[in-house]
Short mmCIF file of N, CA and C in Angstrom, two decimals:
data_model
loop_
_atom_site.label_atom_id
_atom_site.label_comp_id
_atom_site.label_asym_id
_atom_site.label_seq_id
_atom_site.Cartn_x
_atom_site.Cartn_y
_atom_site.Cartn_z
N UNK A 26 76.97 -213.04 18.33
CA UNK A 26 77.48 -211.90 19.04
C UNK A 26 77.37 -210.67 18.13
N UNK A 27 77.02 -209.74 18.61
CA UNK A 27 76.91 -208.86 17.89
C UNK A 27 77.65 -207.37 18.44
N UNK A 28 77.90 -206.54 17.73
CA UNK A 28 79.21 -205.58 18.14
C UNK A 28 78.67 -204.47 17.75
N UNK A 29 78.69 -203.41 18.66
CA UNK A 29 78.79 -201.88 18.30
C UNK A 29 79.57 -201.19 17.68
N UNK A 30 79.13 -200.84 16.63
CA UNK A 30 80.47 -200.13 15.96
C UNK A 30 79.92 -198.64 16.27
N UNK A 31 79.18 -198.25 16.65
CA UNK A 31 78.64 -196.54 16.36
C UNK A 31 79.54 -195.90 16.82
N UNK A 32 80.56 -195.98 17.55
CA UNK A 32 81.74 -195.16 18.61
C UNK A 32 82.81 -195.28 16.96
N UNK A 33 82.62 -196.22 16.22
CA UNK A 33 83.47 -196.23 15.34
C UNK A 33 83.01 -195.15 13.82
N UNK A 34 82.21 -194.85 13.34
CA UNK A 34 81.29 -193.45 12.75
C UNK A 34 82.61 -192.16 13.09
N UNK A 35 82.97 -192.30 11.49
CA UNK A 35 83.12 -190.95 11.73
C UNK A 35 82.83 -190.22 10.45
N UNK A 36 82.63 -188.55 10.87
CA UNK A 36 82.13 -187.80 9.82
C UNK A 36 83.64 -187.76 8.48
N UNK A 37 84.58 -187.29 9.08
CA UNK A 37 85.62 -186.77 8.42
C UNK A 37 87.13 -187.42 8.05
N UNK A 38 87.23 -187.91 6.78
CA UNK A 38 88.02 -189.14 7.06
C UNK A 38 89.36 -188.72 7.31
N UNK A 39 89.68 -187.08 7.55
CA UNK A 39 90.80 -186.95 8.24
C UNK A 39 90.91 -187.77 9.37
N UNK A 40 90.56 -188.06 10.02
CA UNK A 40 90.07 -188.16 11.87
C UNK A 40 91.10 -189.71 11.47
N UNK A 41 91.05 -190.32 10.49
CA UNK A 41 91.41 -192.03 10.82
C UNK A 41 92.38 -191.92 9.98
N UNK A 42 92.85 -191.23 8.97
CA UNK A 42 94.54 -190.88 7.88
C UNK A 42 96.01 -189.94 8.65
N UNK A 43 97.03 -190.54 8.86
CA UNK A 43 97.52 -189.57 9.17
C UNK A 43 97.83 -188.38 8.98
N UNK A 44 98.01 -188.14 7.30
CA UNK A 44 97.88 -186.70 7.26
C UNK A 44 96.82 -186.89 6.53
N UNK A 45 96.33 -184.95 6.32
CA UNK A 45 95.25 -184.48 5.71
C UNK A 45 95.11 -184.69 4.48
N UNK A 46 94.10 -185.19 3.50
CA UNK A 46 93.62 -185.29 2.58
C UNK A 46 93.01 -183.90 2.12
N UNK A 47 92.98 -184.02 0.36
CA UNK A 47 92.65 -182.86 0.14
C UNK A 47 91.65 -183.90 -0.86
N UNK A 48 90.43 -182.80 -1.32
CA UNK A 48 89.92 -183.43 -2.76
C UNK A 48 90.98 -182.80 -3.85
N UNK A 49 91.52 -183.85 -4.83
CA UNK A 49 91.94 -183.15 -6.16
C UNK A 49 91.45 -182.53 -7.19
N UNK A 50 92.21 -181.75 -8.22
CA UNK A 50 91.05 -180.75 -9.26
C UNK A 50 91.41 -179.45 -8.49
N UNK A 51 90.83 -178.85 -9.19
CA UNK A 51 90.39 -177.42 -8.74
C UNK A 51 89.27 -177.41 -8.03
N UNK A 52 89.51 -176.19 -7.59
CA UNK A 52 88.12 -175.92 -6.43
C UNK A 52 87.28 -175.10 -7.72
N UNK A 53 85.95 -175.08 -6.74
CA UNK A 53 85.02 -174.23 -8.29
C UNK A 53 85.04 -172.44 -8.11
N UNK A 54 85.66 -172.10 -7.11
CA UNK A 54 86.04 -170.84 -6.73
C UNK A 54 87.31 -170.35 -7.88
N UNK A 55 88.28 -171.64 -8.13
CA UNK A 55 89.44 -171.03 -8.88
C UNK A 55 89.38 -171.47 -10.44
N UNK A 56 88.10 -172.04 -10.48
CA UNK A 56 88.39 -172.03 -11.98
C UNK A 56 87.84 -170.60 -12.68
N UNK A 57 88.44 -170.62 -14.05
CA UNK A 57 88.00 -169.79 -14.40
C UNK A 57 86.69 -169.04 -15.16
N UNK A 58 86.10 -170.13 -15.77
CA UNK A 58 85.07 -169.96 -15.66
C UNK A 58 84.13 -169.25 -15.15
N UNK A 59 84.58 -169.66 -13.63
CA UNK A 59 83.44 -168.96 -12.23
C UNK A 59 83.82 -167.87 -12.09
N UNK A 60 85.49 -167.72 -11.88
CA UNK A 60 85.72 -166.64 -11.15
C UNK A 60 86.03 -165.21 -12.73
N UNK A 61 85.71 -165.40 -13.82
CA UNK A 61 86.21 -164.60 -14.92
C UNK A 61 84.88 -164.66 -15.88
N UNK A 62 83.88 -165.62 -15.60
CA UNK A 62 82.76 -165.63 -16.53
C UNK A 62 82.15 -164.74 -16.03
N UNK A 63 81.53 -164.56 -17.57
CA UNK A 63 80.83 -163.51 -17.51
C UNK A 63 78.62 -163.54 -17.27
N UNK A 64 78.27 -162.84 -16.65
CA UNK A 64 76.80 -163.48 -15.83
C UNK A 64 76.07 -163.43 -16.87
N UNK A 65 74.95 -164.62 -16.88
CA UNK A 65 74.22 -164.48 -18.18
C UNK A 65 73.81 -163.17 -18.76
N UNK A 66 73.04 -162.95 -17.39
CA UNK A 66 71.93 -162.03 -16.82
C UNK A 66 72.21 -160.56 -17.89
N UNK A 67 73.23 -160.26 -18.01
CA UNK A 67 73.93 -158.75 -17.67
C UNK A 67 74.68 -158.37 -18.98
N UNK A 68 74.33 -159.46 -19.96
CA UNK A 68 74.54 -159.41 -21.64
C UNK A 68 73.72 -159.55 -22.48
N UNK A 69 73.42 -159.17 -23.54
CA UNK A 69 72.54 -158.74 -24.63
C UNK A 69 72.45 -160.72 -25.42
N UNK A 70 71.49 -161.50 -25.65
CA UNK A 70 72.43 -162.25 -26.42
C UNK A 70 71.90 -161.70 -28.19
N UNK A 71 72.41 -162.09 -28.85
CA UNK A 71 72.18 -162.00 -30.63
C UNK A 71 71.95 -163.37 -31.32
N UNK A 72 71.41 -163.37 -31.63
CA UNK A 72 70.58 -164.62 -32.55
C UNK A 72 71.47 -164.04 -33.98
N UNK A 73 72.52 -164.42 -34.85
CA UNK A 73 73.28 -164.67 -35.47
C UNK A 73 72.96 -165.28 -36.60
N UNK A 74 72.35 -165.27 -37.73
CA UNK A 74 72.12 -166.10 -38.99
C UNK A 74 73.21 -166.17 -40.17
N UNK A 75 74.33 -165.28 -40.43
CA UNK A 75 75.07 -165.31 -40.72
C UNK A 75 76.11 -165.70 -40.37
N UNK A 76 77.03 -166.26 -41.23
CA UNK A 76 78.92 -166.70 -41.00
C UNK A 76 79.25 -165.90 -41.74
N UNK A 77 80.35 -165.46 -40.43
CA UNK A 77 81.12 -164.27 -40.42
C UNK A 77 82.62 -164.68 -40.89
N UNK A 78 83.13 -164.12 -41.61
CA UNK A 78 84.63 -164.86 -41.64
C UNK A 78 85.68 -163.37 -41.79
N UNK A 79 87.44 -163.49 -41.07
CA UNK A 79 87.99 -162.91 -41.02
C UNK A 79 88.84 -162.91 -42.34
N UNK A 80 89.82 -162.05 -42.25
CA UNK A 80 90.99 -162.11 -43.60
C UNK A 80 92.13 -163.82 -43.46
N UNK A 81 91.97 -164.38 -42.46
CA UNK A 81 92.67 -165.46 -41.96
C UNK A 81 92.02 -166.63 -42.87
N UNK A 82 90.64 -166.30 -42.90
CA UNK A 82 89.93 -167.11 -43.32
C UNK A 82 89.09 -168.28 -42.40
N UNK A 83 89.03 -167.45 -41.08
CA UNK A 83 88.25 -168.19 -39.61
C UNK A 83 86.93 -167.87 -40.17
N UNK A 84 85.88 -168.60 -39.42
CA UNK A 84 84.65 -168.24 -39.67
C UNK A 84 83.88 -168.63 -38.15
N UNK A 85 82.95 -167.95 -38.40
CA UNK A 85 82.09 -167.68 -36.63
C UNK A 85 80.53 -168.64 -37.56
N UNK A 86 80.29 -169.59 -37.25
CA UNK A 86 79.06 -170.36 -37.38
C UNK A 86 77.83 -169.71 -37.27
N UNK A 87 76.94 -169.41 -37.44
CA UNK A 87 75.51 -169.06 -37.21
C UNK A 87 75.34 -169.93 -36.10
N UNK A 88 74.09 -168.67 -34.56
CA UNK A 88 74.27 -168.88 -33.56
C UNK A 88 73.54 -168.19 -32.50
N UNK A 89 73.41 -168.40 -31.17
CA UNK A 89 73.26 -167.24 -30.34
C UNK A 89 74.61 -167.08 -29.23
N UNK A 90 75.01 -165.65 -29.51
CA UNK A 90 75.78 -165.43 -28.97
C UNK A 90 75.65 -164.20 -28.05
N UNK A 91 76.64 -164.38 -26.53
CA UNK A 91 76.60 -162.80 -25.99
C UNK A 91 77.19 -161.72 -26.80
N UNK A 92 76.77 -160.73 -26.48
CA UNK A 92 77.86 -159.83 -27.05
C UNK A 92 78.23 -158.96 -25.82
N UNK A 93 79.46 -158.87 -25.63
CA UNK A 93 79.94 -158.20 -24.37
C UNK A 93 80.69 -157.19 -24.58
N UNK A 94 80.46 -155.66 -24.27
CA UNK A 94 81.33 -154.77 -24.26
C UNK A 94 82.78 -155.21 -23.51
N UNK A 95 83.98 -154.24 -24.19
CA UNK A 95 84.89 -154.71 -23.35
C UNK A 95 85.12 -153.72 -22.22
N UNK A 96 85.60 -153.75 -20.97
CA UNK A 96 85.99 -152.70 -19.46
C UNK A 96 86.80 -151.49 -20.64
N UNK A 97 87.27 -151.47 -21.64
CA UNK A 97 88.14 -150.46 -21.81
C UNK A 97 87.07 -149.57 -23.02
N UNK A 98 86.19 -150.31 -23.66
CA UNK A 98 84.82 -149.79 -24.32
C UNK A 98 85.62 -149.79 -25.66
N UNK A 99 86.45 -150.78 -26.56
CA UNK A 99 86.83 -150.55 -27.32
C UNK A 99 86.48 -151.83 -28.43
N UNK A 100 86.13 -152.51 -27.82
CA UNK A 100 85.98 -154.03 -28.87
C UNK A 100 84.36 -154.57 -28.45
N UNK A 101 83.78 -154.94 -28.75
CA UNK A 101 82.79 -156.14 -28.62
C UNK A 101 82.85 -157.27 -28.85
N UNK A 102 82.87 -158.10 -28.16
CA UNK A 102 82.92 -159.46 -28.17
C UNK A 102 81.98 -160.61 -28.37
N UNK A 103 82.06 -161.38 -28.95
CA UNK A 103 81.18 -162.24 -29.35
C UNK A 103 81.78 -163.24 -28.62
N UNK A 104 81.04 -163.72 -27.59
CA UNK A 104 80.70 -164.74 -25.98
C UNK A 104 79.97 -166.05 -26.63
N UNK A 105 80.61 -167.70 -26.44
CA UNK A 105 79.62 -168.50 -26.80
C UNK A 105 80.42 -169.49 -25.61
N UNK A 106 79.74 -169.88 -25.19
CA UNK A 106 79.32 -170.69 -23.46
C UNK A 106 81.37 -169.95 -22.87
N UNK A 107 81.37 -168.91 -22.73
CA UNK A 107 82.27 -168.21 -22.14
C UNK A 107 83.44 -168.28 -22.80
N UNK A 108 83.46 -168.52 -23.71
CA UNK A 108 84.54 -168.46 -24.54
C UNK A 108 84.19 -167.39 -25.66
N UNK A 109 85.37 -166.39 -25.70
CA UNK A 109 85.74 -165.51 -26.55
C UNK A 109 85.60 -166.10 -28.29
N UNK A 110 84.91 -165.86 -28.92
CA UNK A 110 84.99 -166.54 -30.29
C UNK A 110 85.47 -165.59 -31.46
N UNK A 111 84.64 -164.15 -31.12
CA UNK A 111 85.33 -162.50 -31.98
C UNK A 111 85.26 -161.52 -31.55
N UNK A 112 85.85 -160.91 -31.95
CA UNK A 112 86.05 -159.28 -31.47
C UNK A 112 86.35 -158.60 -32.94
N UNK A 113 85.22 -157.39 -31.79
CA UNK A 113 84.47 -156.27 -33.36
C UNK A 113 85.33 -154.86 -32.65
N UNK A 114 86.20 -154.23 -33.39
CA UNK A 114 86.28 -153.09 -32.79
C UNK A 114 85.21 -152.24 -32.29
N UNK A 115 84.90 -151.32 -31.64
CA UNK A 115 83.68 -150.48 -31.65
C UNK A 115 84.05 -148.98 -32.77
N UNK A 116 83.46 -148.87 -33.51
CA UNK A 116 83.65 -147.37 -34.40
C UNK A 116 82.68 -146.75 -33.25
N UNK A 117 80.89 -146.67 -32.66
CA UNK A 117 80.59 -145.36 -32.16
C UNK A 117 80.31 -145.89 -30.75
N UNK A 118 80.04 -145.25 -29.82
CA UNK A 118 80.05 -145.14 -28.63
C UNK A 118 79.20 -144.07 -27.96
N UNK A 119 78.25 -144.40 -27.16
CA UNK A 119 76.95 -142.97 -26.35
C UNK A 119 77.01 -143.82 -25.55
N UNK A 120 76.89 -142.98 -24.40
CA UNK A 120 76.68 -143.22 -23.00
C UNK A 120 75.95 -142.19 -22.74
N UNK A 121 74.81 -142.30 -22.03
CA UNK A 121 73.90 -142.04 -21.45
C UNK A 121 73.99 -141.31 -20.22
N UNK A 122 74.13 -140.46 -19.77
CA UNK A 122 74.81 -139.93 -18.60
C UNK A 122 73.34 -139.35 -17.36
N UNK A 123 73.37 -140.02 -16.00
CA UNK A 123 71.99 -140.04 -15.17
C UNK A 123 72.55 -139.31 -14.72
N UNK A 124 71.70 -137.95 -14.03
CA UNK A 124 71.76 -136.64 -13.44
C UNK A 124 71.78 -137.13 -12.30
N UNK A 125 72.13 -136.18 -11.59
CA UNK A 125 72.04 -136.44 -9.51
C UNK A 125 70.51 -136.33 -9.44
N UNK A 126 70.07 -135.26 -10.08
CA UNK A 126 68.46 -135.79 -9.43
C UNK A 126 67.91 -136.34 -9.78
N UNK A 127 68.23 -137.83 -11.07
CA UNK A 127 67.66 -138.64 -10.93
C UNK A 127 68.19 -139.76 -10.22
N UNK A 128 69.03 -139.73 -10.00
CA UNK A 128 69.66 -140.80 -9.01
C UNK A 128 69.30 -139.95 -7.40
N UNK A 129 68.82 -138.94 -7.34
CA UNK A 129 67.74 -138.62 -6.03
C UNK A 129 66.30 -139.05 -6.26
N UNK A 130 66.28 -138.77 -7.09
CA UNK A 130 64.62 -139.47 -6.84
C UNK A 130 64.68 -141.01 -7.07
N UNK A 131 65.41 -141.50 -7.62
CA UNK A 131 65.62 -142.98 -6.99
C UNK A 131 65.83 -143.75 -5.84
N UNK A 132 66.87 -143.08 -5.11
CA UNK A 132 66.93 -143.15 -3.91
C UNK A 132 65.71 -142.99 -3.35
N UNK A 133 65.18 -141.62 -3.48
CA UNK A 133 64.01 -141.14 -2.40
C UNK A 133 62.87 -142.72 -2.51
N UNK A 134 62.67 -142.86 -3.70
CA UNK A 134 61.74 -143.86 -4.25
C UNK A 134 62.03 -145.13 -3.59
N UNK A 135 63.14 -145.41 -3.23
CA UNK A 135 63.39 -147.17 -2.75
C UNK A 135 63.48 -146.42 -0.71
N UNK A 136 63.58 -145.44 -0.70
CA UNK A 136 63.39 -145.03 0.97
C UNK A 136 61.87 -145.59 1.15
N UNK A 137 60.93 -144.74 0.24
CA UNK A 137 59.90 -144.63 0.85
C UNK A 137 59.18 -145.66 0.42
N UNK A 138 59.07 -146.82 -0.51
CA UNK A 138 58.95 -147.58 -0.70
C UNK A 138 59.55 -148.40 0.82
N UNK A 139 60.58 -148.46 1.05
CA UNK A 139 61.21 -149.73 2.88
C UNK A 139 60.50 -148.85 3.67
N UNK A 140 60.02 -147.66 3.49
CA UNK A 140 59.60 -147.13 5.21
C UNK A 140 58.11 -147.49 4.98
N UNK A 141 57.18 -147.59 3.67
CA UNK A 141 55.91 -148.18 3.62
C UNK A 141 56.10 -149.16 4.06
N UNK A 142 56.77 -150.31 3.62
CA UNK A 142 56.29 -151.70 4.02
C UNK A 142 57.91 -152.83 5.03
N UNK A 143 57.66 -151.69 6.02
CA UNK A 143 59.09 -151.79 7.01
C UNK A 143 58.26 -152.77 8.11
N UNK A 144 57.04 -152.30 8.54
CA UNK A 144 56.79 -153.96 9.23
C UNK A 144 56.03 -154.67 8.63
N UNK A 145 55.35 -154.95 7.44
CA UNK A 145 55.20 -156.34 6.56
C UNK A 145 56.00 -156.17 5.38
N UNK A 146 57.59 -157.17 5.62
CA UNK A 146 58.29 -157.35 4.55
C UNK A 146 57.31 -158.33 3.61
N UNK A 147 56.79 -158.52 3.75
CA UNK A 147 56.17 -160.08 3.02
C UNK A 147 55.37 -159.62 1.94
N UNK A 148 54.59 -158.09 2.16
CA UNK A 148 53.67 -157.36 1.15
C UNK A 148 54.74 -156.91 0.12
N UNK A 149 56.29 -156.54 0.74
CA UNK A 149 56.74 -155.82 0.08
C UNK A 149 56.49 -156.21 -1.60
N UNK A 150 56.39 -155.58 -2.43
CA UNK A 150 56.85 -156.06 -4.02
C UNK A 150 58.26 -156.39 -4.34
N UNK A 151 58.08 -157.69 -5.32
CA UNK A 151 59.94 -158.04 -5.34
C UNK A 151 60.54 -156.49 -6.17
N UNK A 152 61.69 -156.64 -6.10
CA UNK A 152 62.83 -155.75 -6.56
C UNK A 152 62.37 -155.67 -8.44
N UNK A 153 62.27 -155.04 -9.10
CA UNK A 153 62.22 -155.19 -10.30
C UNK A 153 63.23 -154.32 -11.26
N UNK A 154 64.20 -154.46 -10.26
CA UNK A 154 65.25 -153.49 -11.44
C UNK A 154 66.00 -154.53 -11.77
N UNK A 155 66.60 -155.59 -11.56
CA UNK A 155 67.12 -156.29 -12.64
C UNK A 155 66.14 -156.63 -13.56
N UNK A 156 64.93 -156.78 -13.72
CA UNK A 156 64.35 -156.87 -14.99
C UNK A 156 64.27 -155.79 -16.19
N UNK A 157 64.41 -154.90 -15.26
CA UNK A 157 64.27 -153.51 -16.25
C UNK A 157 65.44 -153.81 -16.76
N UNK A 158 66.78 -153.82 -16.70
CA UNK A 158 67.87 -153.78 -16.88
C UNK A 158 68.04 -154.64 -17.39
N UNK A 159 67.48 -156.25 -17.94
CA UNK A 159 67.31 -157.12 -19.12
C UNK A 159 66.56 -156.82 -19.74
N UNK A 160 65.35 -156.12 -19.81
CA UNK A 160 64.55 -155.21 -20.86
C UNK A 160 65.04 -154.19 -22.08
N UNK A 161 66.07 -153.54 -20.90
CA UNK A 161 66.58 -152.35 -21.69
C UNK A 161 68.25 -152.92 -22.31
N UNK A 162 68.09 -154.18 -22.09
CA UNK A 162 69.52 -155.09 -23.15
C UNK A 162 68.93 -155.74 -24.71
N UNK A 163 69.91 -155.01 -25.64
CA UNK A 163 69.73 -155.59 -27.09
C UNK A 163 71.08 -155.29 -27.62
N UNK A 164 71.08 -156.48 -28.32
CA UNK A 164 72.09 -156.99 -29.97
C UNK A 164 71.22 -157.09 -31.03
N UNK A 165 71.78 -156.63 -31.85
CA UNK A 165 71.67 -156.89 -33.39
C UNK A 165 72.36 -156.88 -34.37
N UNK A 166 72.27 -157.58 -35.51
CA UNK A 166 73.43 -157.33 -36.42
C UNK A 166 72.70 -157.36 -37.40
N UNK A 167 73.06 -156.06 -38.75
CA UNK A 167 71.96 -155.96 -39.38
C UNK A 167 73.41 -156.01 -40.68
N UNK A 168 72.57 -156.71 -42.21
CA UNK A 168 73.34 -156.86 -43.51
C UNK A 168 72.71 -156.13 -44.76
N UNK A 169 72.12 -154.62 -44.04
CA UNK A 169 71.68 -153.99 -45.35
C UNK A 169 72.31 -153.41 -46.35
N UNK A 170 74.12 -153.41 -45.89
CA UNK A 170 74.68 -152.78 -46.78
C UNK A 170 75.95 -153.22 -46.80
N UNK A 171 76.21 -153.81 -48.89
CA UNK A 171 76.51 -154.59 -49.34
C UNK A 171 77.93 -154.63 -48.82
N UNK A 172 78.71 -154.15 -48.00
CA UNK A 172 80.10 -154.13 -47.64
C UNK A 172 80.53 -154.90 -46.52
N UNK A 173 79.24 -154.16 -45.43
CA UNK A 173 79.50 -154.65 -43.85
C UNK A 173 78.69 -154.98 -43.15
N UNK A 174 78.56 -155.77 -42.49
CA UNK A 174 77.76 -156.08 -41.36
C UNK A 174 77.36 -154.66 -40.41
N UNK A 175 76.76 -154.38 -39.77
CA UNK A 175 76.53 -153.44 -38.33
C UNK A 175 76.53 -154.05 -37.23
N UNK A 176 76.74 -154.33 -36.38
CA UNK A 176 76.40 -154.91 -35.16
C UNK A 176 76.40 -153.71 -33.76
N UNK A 177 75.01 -154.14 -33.52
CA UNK A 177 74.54 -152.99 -32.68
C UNK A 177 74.27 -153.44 -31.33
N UNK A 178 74.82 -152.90 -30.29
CA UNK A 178 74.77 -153.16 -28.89
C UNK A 178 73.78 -151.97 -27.99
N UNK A 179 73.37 -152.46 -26.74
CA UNK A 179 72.50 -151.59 -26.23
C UNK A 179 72.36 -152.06 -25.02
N UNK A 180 73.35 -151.50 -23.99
CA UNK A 180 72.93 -152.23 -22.52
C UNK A 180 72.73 -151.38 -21.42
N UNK A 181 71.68 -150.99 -21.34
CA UNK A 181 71.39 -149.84 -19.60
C UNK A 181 71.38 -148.52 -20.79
N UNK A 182 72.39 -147.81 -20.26
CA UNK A 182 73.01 -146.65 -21.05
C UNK A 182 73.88 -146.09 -21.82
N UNK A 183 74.32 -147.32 -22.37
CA UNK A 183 75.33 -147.91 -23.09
C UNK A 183 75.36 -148.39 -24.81
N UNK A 184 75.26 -147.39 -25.55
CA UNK A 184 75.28 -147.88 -27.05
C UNK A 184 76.54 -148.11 -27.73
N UNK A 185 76.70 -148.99 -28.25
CA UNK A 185 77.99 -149.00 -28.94
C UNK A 185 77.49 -150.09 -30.74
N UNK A 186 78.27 -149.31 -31.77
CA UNK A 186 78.22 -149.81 -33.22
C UNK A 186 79.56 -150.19 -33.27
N UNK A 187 79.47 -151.31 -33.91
CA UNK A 187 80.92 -152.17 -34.33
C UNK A 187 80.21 -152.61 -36.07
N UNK A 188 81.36 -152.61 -37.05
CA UNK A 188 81.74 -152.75 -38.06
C UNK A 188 81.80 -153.87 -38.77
N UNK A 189 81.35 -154.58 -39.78
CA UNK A 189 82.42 -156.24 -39.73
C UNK A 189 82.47 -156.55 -41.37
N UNK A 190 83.25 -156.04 -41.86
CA UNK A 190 83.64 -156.44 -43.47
C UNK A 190 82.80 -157.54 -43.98
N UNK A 191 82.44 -157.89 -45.02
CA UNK A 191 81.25 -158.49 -45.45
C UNK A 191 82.72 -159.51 -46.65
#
């Protein structure tokens, strides 16, 4: 004898528990990581040959690390798989400041660029400004002088020098 079970199939194993099941853990929306990390893409990294050490007597390993300005433009941070490892005050700071008419002729440029190729999207050329914008990202940290480190940042329009006792 043989028996149909297919009426018995179900997708969702709420449907057969009385109450609702949840998965346990965190969701990957609330960890932090996801929701507070920082994107590869959109940081300088630094290739690091030196150990760095504080007055505590911590030391930062030789490495590649991000270096991430901070939102308030006052520290730089040294990023290794999203974890905070140091912070460099910043001593100088330039920002680069884009005029309205070049942020018009940019605009004009991505108009007439979609109204050329508005009925074959497929010719269009991909987007190439996030590449420019990993082009124009650099770190460095330079030990020419016998006191301090330099560590030099450079992202978009964004320069900043940080300091680091030797």
């Amino acid at each position: 004898m043989i028996i149909d079970c297919t009426h018995l199939a179900l997708n969702n194993p709420d449907d057969i528990l009385p109450y609702p099941s949840y998965k346990s853990g965190l969701l990957d929306e609330d960890k932090g990581y996801i929701k507070f990390g920082y994107p590869s893409s959109s940081y300088p990294i630094l290739n690091m040959p030196y150990i760095l050490e504080d007055f505590d007597g911590n030391t930062i390993p030789p490495g590649h690390y991000q270096i991430v300005l901070s939102p308030n433009r006052k520290t730089l941070y040294f990023v290794e798989s999203n974890q905070i490892r140091a912070s460099v005050p910043v001593a100088k700071l330039v920002e680069k400041m884009v005029s309205q008419e070049e942020e018009r002729e940019r605009i004009k440029e991505r108009e007439k660029q979609a109204k050329k190729y508005k009925n074959n999207k497929r010719k269009k050329p991909l987007d190439q400004t996030e590449r420019k914008h990993q082009a124009s990202m650099e770190a460095s940290i330079d030990a020419s002088n016998p006191e301090y480190y330099i560590l030099n940042y450079k992202n978009g329009n964004i320069k900043a020098t940080g300091y680091i006792l030797k």
